[in-house]
Tab-separated table of C-alpha atoms and ligand atoms in Angstrom:
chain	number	residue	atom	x	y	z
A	1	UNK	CA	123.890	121.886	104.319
A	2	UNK	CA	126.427	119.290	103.447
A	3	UNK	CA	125.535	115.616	103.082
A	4	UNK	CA	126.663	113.196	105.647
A	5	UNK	CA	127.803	111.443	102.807
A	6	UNK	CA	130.016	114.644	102.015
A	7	UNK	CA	131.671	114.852	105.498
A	8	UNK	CA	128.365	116.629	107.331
A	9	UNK	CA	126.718	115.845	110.439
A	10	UNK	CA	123.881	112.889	109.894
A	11	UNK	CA	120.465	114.463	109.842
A	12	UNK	CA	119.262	112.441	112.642
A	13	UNK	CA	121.610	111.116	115.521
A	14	UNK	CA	119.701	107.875	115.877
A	15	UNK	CA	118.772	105.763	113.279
A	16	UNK	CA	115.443	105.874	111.745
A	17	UNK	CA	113.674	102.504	110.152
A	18	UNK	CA	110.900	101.208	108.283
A	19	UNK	CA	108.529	99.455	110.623
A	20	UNK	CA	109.787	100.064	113.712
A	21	UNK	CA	107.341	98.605	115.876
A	22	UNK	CA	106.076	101.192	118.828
A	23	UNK	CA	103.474	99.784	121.426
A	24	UNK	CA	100.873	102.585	122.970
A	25	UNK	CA	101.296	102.366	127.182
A	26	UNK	CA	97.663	101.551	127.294
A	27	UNK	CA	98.187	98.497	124.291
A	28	UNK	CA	101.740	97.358	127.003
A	29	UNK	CA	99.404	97.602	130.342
A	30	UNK	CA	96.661	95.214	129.038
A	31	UNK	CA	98.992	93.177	127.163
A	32	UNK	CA	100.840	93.053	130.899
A	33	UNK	CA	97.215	92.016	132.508
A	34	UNK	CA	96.295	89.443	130.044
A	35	UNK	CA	99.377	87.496	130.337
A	36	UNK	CA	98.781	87.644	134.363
A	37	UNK	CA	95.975	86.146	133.183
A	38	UNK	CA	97.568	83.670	131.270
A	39	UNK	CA	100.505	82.675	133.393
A	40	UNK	CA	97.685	82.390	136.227
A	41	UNK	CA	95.900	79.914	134.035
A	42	UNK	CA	98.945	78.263	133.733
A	43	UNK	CA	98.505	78.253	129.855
A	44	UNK	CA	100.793	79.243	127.932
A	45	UNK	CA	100.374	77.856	124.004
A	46	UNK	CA	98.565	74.996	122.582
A	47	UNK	CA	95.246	76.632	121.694
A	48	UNK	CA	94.823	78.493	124.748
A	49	UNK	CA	91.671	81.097	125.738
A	50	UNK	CA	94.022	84.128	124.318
A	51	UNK	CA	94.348	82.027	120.654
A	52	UNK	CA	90.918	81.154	120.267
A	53	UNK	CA	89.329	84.957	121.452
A	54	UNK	CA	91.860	86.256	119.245
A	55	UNK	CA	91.103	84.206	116.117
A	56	UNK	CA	87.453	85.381	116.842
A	57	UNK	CA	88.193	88.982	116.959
A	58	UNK	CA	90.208	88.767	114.290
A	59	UNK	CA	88.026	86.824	111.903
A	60	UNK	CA	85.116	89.531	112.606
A	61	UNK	CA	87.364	92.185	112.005
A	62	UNK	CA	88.310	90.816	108.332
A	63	UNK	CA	84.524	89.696	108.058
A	64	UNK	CA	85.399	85.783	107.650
A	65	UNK	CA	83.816	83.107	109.007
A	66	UNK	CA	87.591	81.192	110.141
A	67	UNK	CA	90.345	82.157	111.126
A	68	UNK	CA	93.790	80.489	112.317
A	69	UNK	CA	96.349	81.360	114.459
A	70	UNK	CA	99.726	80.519	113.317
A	71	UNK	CA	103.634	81.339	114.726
A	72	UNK	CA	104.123	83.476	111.269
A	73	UNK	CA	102.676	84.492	107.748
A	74	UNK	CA	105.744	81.899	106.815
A	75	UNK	CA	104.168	78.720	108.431
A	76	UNK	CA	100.716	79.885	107.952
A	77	UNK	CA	101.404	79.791	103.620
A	78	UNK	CA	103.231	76.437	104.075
A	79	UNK	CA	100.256	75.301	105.882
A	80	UNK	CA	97.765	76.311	103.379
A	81	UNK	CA	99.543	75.284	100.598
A	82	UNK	CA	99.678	71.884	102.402
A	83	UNK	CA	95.958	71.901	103.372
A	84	UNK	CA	94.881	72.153	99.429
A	85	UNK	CA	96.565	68.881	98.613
A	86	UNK	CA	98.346	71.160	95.691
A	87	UNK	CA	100.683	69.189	92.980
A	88	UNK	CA	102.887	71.436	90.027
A	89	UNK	CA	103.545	74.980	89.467
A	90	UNK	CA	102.309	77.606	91.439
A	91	UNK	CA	101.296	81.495	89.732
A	92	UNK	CA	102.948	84.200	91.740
A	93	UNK	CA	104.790	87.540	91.656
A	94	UNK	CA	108.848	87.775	92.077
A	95	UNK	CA	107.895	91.486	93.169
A	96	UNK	CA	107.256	90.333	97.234
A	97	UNK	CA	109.066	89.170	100.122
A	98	UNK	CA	110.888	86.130	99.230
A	99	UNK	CA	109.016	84.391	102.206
A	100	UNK	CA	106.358	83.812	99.353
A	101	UNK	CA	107.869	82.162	97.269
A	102	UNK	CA	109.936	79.755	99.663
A	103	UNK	CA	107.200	78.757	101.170
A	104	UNK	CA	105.728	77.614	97.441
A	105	UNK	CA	109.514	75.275	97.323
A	106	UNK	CA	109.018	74.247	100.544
A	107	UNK	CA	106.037	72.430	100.239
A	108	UNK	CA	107.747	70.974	96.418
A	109	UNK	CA	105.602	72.798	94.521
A	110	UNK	CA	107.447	74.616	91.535
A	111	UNK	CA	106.904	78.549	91.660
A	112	UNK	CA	106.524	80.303	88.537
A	113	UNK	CA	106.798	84.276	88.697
A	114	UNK	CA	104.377	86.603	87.292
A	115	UNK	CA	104.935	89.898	86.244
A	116	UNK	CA	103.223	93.214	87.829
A	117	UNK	CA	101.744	96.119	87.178
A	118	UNK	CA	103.751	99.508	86.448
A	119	UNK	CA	100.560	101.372	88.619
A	120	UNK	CA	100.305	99.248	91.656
A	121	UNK	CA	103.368	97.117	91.723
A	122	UNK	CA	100.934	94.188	92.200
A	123	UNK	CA	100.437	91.068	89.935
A	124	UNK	CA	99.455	91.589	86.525
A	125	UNK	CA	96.800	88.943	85.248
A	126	UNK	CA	97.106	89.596	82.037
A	127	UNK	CA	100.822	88.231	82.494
A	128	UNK	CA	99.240	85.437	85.101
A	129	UNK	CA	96.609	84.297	82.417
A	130	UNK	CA	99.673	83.995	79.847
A	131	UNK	CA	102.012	81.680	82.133
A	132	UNK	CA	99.069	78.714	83.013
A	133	UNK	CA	99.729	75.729	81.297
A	134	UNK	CA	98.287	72.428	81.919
A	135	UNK	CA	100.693	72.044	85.222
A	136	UNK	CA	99.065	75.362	86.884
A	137	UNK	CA	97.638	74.309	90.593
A	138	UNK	CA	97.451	77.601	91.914
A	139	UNK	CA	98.109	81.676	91.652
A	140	UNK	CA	99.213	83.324	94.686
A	141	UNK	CA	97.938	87.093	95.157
A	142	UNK	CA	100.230	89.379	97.217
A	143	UNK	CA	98.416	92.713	98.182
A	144	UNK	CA	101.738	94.786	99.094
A	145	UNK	CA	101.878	98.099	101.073
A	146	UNK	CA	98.312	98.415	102.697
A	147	UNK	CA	96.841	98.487	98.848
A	148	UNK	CA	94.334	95.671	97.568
A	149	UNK	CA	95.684	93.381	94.693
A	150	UNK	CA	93.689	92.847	91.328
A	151	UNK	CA	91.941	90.272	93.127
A	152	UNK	CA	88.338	90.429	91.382
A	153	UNK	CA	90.602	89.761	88.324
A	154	UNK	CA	92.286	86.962	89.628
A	155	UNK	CA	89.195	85.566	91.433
A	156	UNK	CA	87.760	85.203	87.794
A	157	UNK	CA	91.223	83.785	85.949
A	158	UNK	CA	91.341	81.161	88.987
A	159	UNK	CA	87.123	80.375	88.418
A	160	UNK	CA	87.289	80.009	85.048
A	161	UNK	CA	90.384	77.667	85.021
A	162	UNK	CA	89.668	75.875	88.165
A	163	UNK	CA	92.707	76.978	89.939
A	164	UNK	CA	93.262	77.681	93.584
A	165	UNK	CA	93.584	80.772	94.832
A	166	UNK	CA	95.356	82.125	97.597
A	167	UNK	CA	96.245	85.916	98.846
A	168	UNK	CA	99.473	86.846	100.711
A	169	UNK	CA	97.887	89.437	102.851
A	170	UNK	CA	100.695	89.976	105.002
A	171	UNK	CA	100.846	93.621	104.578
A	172	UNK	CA	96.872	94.455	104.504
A	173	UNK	CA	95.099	93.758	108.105
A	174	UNK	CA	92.293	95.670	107.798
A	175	UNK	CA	92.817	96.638	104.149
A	176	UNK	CA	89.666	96.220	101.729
A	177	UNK	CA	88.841	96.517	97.946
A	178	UNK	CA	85.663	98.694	97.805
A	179	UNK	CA	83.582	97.440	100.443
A	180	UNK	CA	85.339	93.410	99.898
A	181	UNK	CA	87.057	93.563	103.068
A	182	UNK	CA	90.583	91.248	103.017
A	183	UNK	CA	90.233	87.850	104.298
A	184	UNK	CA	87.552	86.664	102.036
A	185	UNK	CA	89.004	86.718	98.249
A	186	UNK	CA	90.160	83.129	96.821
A	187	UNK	CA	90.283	80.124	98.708
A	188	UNK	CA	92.260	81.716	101.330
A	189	UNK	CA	94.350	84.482	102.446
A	190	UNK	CA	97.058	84.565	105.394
A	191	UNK	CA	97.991	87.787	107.263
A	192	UNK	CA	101.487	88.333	108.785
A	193	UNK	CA	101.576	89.980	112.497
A	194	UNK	CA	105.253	89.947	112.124
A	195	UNK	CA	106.991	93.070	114.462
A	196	UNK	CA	107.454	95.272	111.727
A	197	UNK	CA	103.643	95.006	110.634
A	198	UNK	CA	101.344	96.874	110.861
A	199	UNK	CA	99.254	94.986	113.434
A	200	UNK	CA	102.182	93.182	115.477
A	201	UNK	CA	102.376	90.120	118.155
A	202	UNK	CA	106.207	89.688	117.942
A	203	UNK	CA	106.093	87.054	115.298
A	204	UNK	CA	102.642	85.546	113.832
A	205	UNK	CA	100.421	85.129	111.526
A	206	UNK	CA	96.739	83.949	110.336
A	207	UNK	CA	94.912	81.765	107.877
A	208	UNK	CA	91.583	83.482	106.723
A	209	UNK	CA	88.805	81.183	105.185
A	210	UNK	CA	85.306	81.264	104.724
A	211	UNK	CA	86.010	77.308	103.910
A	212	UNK	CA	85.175	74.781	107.064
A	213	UNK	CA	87.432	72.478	105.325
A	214	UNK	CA	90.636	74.358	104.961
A	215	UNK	CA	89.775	75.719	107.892
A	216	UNK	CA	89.870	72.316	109.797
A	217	UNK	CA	92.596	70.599	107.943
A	218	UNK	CA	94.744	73.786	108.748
A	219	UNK	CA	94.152	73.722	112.513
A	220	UNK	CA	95.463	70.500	112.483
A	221	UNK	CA	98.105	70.907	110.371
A	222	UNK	CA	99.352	73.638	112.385
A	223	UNK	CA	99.275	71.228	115.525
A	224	UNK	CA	101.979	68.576	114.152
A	225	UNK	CA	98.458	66.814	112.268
A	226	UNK	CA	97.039	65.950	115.215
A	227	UNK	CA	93.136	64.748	114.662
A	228	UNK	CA	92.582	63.584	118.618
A	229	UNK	CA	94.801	63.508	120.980
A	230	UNK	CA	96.408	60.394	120.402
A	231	UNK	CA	96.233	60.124	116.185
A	232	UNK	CA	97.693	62.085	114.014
A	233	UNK	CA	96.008	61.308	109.988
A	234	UNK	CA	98.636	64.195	108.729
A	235	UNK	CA	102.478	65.408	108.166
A	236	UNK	CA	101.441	68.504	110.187
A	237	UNK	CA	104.327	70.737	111.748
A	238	UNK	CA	104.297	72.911	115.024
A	239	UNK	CA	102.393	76.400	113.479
A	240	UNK	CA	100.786	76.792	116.586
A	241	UNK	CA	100.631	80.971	118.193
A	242	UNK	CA	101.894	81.390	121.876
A	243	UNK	CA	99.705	82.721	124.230
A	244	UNK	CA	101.675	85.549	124.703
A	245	UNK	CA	101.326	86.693	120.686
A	246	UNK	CA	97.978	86.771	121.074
A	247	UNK	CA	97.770	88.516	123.885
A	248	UNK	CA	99.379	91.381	122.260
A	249	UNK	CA	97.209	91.140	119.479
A	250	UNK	CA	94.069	91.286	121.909
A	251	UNK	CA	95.943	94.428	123.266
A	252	UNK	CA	96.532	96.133	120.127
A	253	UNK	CA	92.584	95.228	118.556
A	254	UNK	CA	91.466	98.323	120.245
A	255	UNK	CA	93.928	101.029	118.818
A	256	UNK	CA	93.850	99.724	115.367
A	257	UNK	CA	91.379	102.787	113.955
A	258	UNK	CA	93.650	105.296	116.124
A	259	UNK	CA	97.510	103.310	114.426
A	260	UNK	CA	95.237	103.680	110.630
A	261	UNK	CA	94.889	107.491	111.106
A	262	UNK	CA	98.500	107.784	112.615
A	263	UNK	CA	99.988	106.207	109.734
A	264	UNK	CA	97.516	108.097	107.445
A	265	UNK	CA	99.078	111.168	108.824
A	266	UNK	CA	102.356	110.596	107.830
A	267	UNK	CA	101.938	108.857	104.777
A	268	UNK	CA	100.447	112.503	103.576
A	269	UNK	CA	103.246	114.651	105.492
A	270	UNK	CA	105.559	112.271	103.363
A	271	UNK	CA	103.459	112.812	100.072
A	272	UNK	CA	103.285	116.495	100.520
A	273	UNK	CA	106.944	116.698	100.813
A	274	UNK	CA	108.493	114.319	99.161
A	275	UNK	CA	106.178	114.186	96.109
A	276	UNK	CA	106.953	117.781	95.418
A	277	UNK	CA	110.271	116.799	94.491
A	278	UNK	CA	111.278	116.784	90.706
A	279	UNK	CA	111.848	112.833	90.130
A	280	UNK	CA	110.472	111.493	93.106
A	281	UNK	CA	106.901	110.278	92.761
A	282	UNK	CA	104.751	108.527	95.109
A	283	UNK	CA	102.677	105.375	95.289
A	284	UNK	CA	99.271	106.223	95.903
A	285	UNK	CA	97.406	103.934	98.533
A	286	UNK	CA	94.189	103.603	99.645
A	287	UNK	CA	92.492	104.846	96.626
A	288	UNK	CA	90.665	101.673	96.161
A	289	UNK	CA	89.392	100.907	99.522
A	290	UNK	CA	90.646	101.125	102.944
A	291	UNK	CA	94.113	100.822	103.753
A	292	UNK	CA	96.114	100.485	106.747
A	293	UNK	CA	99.349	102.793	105.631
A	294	UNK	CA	102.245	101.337	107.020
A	295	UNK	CA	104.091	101.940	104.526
A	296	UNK	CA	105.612	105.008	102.323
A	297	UNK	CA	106.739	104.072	98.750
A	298	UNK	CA	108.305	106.363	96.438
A	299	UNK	CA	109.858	105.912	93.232
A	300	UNK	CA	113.205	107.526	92.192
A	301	UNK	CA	113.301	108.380	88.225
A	302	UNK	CA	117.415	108.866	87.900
A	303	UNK	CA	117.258	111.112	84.848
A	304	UNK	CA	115.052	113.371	86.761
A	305	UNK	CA	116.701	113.505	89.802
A	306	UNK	CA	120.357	113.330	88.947
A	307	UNK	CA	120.736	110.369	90.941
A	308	UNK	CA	119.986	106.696	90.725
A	309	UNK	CA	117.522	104.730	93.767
A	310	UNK	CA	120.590	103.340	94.728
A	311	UNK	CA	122.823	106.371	95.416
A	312	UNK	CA	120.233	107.410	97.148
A	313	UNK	CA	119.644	104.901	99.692
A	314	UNK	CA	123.203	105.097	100.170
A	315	UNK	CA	123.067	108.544	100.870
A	316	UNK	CA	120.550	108.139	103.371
A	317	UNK	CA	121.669	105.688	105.382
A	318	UNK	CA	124.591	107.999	105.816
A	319	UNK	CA	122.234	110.495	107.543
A	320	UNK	CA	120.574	107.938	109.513
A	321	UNK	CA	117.612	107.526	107.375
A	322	UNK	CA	117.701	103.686	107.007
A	323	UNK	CA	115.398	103.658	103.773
A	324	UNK	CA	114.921	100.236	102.646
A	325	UNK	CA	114.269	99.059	98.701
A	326	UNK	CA	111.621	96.474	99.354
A	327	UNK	CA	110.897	94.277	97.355
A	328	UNK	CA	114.704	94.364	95.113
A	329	UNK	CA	115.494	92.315	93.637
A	330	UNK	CA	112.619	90.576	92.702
A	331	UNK	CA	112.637	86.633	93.519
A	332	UNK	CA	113.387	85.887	89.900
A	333	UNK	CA	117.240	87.783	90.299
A	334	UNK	CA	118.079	86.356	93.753
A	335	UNK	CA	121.293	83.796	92.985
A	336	UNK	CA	119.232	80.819	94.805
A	337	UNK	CA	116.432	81.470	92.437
A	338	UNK	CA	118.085	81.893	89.160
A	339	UNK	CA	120.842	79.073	90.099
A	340	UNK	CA	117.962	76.550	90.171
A	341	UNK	CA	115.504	77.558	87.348
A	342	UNK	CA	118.153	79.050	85.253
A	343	UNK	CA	116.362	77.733	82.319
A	344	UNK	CA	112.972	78.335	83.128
A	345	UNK	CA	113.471	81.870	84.467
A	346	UNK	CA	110.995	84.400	83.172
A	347	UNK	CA	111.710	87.858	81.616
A	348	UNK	CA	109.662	89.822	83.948
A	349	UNK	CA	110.480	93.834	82.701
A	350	UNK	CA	107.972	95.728	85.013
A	351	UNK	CA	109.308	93.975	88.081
A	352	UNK	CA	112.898	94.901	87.021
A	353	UNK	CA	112.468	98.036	86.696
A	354	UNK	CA	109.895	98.801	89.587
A	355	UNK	CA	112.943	96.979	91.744
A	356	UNK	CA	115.320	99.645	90.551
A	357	UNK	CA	113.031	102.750	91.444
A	358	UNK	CA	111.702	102.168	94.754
A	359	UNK	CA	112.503	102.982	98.299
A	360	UNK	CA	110.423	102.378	101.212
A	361	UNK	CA	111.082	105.531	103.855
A	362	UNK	CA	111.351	104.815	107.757
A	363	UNK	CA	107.712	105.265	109.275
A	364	UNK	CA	106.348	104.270	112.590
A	365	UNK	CA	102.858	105.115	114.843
A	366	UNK	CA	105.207	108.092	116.387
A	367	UNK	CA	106.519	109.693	113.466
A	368	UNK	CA	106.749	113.330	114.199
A	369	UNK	CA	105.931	115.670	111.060
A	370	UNK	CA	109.058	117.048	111.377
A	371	UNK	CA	110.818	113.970	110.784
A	372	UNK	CA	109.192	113.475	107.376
A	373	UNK	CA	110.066	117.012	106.948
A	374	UNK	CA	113.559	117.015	107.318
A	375	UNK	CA	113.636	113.571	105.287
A	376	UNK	CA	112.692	115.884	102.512
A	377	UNK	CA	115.286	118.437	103.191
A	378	UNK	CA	117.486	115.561	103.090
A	379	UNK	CA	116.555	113.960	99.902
A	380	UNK	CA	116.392	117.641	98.677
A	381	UNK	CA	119.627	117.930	99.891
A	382	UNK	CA	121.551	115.481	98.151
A	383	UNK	CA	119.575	116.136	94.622
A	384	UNK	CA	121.568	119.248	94.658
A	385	UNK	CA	124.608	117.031	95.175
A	386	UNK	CA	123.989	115.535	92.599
A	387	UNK	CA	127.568	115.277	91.129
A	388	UNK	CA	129.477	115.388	94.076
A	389	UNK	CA	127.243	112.046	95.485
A	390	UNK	CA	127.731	109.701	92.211
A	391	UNK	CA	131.397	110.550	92.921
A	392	UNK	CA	131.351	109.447	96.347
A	393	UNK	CA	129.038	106.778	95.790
A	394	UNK	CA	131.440	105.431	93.095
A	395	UNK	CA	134.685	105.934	95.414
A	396	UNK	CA	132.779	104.084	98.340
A	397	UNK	CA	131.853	101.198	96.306
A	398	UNK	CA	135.411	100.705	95.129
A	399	UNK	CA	136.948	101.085	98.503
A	400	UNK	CA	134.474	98.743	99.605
A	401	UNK	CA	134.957	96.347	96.970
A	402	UNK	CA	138.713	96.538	97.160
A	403	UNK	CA	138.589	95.955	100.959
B	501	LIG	N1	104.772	88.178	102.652
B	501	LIG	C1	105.153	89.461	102.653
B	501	LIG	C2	104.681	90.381	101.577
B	501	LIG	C3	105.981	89.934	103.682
B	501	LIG	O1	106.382	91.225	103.694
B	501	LIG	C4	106.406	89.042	104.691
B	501	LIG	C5	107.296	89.487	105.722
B	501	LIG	C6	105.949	87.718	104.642
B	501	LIG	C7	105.129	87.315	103.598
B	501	LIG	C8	106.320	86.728	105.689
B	501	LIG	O2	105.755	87.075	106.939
B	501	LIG	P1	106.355	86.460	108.316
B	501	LIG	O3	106.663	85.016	108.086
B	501	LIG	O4	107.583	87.282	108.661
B	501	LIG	O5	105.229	86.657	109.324
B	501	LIG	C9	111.240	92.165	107.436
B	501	LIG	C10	110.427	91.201	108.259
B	501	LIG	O6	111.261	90.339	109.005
B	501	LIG	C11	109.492	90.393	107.445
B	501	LIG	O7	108.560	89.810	108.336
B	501	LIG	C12	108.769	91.283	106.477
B	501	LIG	N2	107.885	90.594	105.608
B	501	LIG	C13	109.753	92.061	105.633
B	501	LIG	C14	109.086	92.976	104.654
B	501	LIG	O8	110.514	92.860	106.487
B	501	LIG	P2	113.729	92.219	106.864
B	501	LIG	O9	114.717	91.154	106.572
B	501	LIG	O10	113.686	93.378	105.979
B	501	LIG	O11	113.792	92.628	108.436
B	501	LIG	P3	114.810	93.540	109.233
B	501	LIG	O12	115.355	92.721	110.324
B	501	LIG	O13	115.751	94.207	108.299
B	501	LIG	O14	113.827	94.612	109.895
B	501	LIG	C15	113.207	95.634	109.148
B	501	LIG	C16	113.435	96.975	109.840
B	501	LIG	O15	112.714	97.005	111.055
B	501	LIG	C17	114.879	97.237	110.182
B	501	LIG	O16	115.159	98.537	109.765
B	501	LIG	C18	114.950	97.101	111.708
B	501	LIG	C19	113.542	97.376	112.162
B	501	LIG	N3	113.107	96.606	113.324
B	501	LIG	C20	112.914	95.267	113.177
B	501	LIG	C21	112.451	94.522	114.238
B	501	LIG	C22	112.224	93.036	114.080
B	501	LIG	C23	112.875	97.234	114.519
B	501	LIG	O17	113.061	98.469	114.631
B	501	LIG	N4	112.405	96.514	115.587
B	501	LIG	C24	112.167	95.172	115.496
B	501	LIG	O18	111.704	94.543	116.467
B	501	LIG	O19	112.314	91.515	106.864
């Protein structure tokens, strides 16, 4: 079999990504009747019946007492972060979605990146503990790829020091530590129902409290501040979820079990396979609790498998296979980071070198085994290319650099 790469057909003649969403027909006929239902109400955003039964369902699900509705995970942080009254430097990981950390800027607060763990790619507090100074407002948890951060840890860094505590949850609906169910660790957490989530309403997100206040000031917030209808006490913004978002999230509450055991599927069709490959290894997930696995995260070691991450990923895109290397670079190496806190800017060695090992491979609710079996013929494939694809791989760059 020759590589695409090499001048053979691609593996698969349409392209295959990570988080594709896919919507069941049953989850697309009663998201269909509830927005006849809305658009017969006439209601469309605003705080509508869909928002509020959805924030309901939702905070049961994650066992909280609040919940929030917001247009995105984005907004939802900003809103938080706005909602504490925060001042100074803000604790969090450069190993996440940059979202994170511009939404610590946008709200003026300085962010200060921690360093994570080799094991779980997840903030190390050891490294947190070492970078609070008397400036420190507040550490920002990121549980990544349907695993549970250190939170307990965290919980008792941020107690002992009096610091807020927040959790970016965007990748853990439904996700728990032991029996601690997401949702109720820190002050706070916020969950992300972007398209390419696990749990999915187009764009939108959630605040998660067990906090009347934060809950109250948020709900607010997210409504441009408003307190009545005719005085607004805050510099709120428009954070508020359509009607039609949470329509599809009320459609798509009843398959979540059925989605978890899909993706639980293929996340052990891809382990089987792919892990049995000298120098690829495989995050574990769901050890600790339970997880929603919507992701599939390997790690390449180069020496081992004759190639580098990055040839790799280059290699399969070529066959179609449009792996992605979430989360590289780390905050702390993108230019608009480093060009403003040159100075200031951390050594953080775990992230750097978790950043140049992973790839995240295409998986979606209809993955056929198959798929994740020919993915591993692929990746197979072009380890026994190994020379002939850091040739190519070095000729493409060039050409592409010199064009
Ligand atoms: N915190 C964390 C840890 C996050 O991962 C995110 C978002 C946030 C916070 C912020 O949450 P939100 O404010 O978004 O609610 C994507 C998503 O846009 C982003 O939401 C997500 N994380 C991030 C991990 O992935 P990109 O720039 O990689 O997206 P893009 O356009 O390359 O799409 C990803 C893949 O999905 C592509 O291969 C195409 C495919 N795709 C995408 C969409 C939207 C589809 O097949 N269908 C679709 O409808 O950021």
């Amino acid at each position: 079999m020759i590589p695409a790469a090499l001048g053979g057909p691609p593996a698969f003649d349409r392209p295959l990504c990570v988080g594709a969403p896919r919507v069941e027909a049953e989850t697309r006929a009663l998201y269909y009747r509830l927005m006849d239902d809305a658009f017969d109400r006439a209601y469309l955003t605003n705080d509508g019946p869909h928002v509020r039964e959805f924030e309901r369902r939702i905070g049961e699900l994650h066992q909280v007492e609040y919940c929030a509705a917001i247009c995105n995970a984005t907004i939802a942080q900003i809103i938080l972060l706005k909602a504490l009254r925060l001042c100074g430097e803000v604790i969090l990981p450069s190993f996440t979605f940059v979202a994170t950390a511009h939404a610590v800027l946008w709200e003026n607060l300085t962010p200060v990146f921690c360093d994570i763990d080799e094991e779980t790619c997840m903030a190390d507090p050891k490294h947190v503990e070492s970078l609070i100074t008397s400036r420190t407002c507040a550490i920002i948890g990121a549980h990544l790829f349907g695993n549970v951060c250190d939170a307990p840890a965290l919980e008792a860094i941020a107690h002992r020091l009096g610091l807020a505590l927040l959790f970016d949850a965007a990748h853990a609906f439904g996700c728990s530590l032991g029996d601690r169910t997401v949702g109720g660790f820190g002050k706070a957490e916020f969950l992300s129902f972007h398209a390419t989530k696990f749990f999915g309403t187009f764009e939108g997100g959630a605040i998660l409290t067990n906090d009347s206040e934060i809950h109250r000031h948020s709900r607010m917030l997210r409504n441009f501040g408003f307190r009545t209808y005719d005085d607004v006490g805050f510099l709120g913004i428009n954070g508020k979820m359509s009607e039609s978002s949470a329509a599809m999230g009320l459609a798509s509450l009843p398959r979540v079990s059925e989605r978890i055991e899909r993706n639980r599927i293929t996340y052990e069709a891809y382990r089987r396979r792919l892990g049995a490959i000298p120098g690829i290894s495989v995050l574990p997930v769901g050890q600790q609790g339970r997880s929603n696995y919507q992701y599939f995260v390997a790690f390449v070691d180069s020496e081992a498998f004759g190639l580098s991450r990055d040839v790799l990923v280059d290699a399969l895109w070529r066959e179609n296979i449009l792996a992605r290397k979430y989360f590289y670079p780390g905050c702390h190496k993108m230019d608009f980071y480093c060009n403003r806190f040159r100075e200031a800017m951390p050594s953080l060695p775990v992230t750097d070198s978790v950043g140049a090992r992973i790839v995240c491979f295409p998986m979606n609710l209809e993955f056929p085994e198959r798929d994740t079996e020919r993915i591993a013929e692929v990746v197979s494939n072009v380890k026994d290319h190994a020379r002939e694809m850091v040739e190519w791989n070095r000729r493409d760059n060039s050409n592409a650099s010199s064009s």
